[in-house]
mmCIF file of C-alpha atoms in Angstrom:
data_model
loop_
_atom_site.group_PDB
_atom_site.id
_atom_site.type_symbol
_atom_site.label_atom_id
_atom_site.label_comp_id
_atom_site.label_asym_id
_atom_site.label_seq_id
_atom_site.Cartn_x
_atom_site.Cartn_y
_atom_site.Cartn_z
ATOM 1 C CA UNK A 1 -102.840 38.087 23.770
ATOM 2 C CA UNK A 2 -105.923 36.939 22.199
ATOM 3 C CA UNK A 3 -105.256 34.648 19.047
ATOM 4 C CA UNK A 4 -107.921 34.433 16.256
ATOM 5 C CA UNK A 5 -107.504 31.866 13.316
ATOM 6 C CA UNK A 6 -109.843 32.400 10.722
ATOM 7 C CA UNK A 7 -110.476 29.994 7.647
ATOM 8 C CA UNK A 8 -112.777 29.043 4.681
ATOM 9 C CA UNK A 9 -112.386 31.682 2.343
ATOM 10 C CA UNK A 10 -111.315 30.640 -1.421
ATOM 11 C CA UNK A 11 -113.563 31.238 -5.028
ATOM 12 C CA UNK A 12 -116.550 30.595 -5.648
ATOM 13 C CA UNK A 13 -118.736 31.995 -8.743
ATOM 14 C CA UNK A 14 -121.767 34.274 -8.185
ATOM 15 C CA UNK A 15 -124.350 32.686 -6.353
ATOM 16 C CA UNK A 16 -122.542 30.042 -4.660
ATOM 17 C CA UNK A 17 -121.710 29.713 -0.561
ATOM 18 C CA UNK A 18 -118.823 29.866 1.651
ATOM 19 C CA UNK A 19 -118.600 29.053 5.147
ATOM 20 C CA UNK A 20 -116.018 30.981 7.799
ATOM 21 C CA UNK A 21 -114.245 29.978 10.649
ATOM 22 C CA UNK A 22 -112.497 32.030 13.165
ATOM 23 C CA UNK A 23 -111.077 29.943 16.188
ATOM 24 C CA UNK A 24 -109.896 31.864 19.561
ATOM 25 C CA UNK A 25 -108.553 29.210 21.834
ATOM 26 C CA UNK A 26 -109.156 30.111 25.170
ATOM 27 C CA UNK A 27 -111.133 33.529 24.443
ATOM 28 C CA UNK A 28 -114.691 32.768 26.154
ATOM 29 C CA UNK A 29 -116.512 36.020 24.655
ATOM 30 C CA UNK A 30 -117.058 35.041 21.487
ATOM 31 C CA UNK A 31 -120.790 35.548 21.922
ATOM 32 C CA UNK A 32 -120.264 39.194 22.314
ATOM 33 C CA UNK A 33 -117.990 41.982 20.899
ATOM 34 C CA UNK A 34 -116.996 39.799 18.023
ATOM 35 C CA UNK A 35 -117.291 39.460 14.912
ATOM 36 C CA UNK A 36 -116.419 39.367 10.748
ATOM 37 C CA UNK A 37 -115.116 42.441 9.184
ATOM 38 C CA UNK A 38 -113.817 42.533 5.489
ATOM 39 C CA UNK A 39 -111.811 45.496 3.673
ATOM 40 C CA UNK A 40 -110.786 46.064 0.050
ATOM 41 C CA UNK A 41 -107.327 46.895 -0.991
ATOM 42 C CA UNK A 42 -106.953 50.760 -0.253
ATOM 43 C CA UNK A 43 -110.338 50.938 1.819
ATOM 44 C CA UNK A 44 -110.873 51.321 5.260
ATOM 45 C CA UNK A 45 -112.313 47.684 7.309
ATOM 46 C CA UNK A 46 -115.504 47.530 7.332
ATOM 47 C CA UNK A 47 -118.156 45.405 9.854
ATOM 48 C CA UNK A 48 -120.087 42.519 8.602
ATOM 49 C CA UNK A 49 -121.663 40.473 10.702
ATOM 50 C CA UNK A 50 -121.020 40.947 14.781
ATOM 51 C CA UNK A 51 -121.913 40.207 18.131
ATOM 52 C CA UNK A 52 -122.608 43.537 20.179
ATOM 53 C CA UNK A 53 -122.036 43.806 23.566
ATOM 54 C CA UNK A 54 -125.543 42.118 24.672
ATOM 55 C CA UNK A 55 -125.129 38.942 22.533
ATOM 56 C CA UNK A 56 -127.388 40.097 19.452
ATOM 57 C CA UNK A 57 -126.052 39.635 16.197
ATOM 58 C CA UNK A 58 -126.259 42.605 13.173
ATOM 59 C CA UNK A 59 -125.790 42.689 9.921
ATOM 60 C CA UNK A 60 -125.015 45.487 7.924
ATOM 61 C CA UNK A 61 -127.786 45.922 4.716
ATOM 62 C CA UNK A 62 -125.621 44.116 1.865
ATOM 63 C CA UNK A 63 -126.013 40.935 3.814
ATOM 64 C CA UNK A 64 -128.753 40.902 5.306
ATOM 65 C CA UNK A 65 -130.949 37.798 4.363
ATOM 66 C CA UNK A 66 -127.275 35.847 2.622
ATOM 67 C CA UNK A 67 -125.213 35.521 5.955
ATOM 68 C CA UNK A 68 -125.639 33.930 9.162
ATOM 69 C CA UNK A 69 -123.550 34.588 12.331
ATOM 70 C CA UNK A 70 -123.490 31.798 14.762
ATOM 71 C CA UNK A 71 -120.900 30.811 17.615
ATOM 72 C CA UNK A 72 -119.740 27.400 19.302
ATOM 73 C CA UNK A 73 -118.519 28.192 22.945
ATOM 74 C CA UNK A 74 -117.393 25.348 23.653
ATOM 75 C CA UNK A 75 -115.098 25.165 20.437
ATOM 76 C CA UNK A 76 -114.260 28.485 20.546
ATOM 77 C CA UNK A 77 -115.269 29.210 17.356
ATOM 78 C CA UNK A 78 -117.368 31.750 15.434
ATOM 79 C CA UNK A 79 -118.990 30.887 12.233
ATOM 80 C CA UNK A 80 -119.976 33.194 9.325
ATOM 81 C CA UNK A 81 -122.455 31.186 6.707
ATOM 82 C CA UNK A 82 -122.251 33.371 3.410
ATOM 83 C CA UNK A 83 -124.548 32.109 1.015
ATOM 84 C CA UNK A 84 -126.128 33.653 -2.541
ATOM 85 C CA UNK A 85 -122.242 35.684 -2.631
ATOM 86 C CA UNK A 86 -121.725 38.119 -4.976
ATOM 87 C CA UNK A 87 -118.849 40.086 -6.541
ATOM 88 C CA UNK A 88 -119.344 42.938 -4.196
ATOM 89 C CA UNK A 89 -118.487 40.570 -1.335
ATOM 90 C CA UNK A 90 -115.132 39.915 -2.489
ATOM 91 C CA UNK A 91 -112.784 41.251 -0.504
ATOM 92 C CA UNK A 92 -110.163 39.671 2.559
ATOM 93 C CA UNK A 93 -112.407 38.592 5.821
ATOM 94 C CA UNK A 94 -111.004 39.172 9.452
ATOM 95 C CA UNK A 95 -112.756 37.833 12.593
ATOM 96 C CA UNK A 96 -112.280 40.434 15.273
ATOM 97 C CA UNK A 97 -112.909 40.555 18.999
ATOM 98 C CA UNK A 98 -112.618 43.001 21.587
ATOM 99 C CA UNK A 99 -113.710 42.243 25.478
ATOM 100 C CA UNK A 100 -116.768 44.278 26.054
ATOM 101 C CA UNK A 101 -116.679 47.717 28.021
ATOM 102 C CA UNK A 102 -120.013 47.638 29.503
ATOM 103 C CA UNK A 103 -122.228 47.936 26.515
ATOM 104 C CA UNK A 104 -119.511 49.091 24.474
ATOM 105 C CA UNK A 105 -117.363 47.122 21.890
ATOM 106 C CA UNK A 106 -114.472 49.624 21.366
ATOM 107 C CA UNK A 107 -113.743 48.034 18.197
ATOM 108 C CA UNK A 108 -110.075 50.159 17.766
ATOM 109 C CA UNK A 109 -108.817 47.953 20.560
ATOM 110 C CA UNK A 110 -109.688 44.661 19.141
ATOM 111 C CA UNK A 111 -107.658 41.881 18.023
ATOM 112 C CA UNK A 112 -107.966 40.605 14.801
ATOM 113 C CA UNK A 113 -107.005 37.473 12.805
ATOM 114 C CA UNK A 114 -104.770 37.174 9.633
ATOM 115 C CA UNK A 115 -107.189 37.392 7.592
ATOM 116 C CA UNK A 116 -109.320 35.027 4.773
ATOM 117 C CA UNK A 117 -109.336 36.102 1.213
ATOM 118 C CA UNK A 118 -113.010 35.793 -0.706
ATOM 119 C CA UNK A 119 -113.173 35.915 -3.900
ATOM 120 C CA UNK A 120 -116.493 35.695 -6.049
ATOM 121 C CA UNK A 121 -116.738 36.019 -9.754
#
């Protein structure tokens, strides 16, 4: 099984910055099919910031412009820089990953961390 450890979520107030860390020891695709997702109580998860299956990292609108995916392969880690955060980003962050299929990240098979609450006021 694939462990993910994600941490640096906490409060901040509008406008401030957060930075994310999700560490996979041992995973080695962590520039592709991986990523940060974040859900609201009652709501379904929603993508964030990923790699796709060819390496290139999307964002969905909201973020576009605040956060910055980035990856250290030989740490094992993926990073999420959130910057400018607002109270619409508040919500509990999971790094996900999934071994690509081809060019397809079949996202319902992917692990996923514990989780990293954000919280922005």
């Amino acid at each position: 099984d694939v462990q993910l450890v994600e941490s640096g979520g906490g409060s901040v107030q509008s406008g401030g910055s957060l930075t994310l860390s999700c560490f996979a020891p041992g995973y080695t695709y962590t520039r592709t099919c991986m990523g940060w997702f974040r859900q609201d109580p009652g709501k379904e998860r929603d993508w964030v910031a990923i790699y796709g299956s060819r390496g290139i990292a999307t964002y969905r609108g909201g973020v576009k412009g605040r956060f910055t995916l980035s990856q250290d392969h030989a740490k094992n880690t993926l990073t999420l820089e959130m910057h400018d955060l607002k109270p619409e980003d508040t919500a509990m962050y999971y790094c996900g990953a999934v071994q690509p299929e081809g060019s397809l990240c079949r996202w319902t098979g992917a692990y996923w961390g514990q989780g990293t609450q954000v919280t922005v006021s």
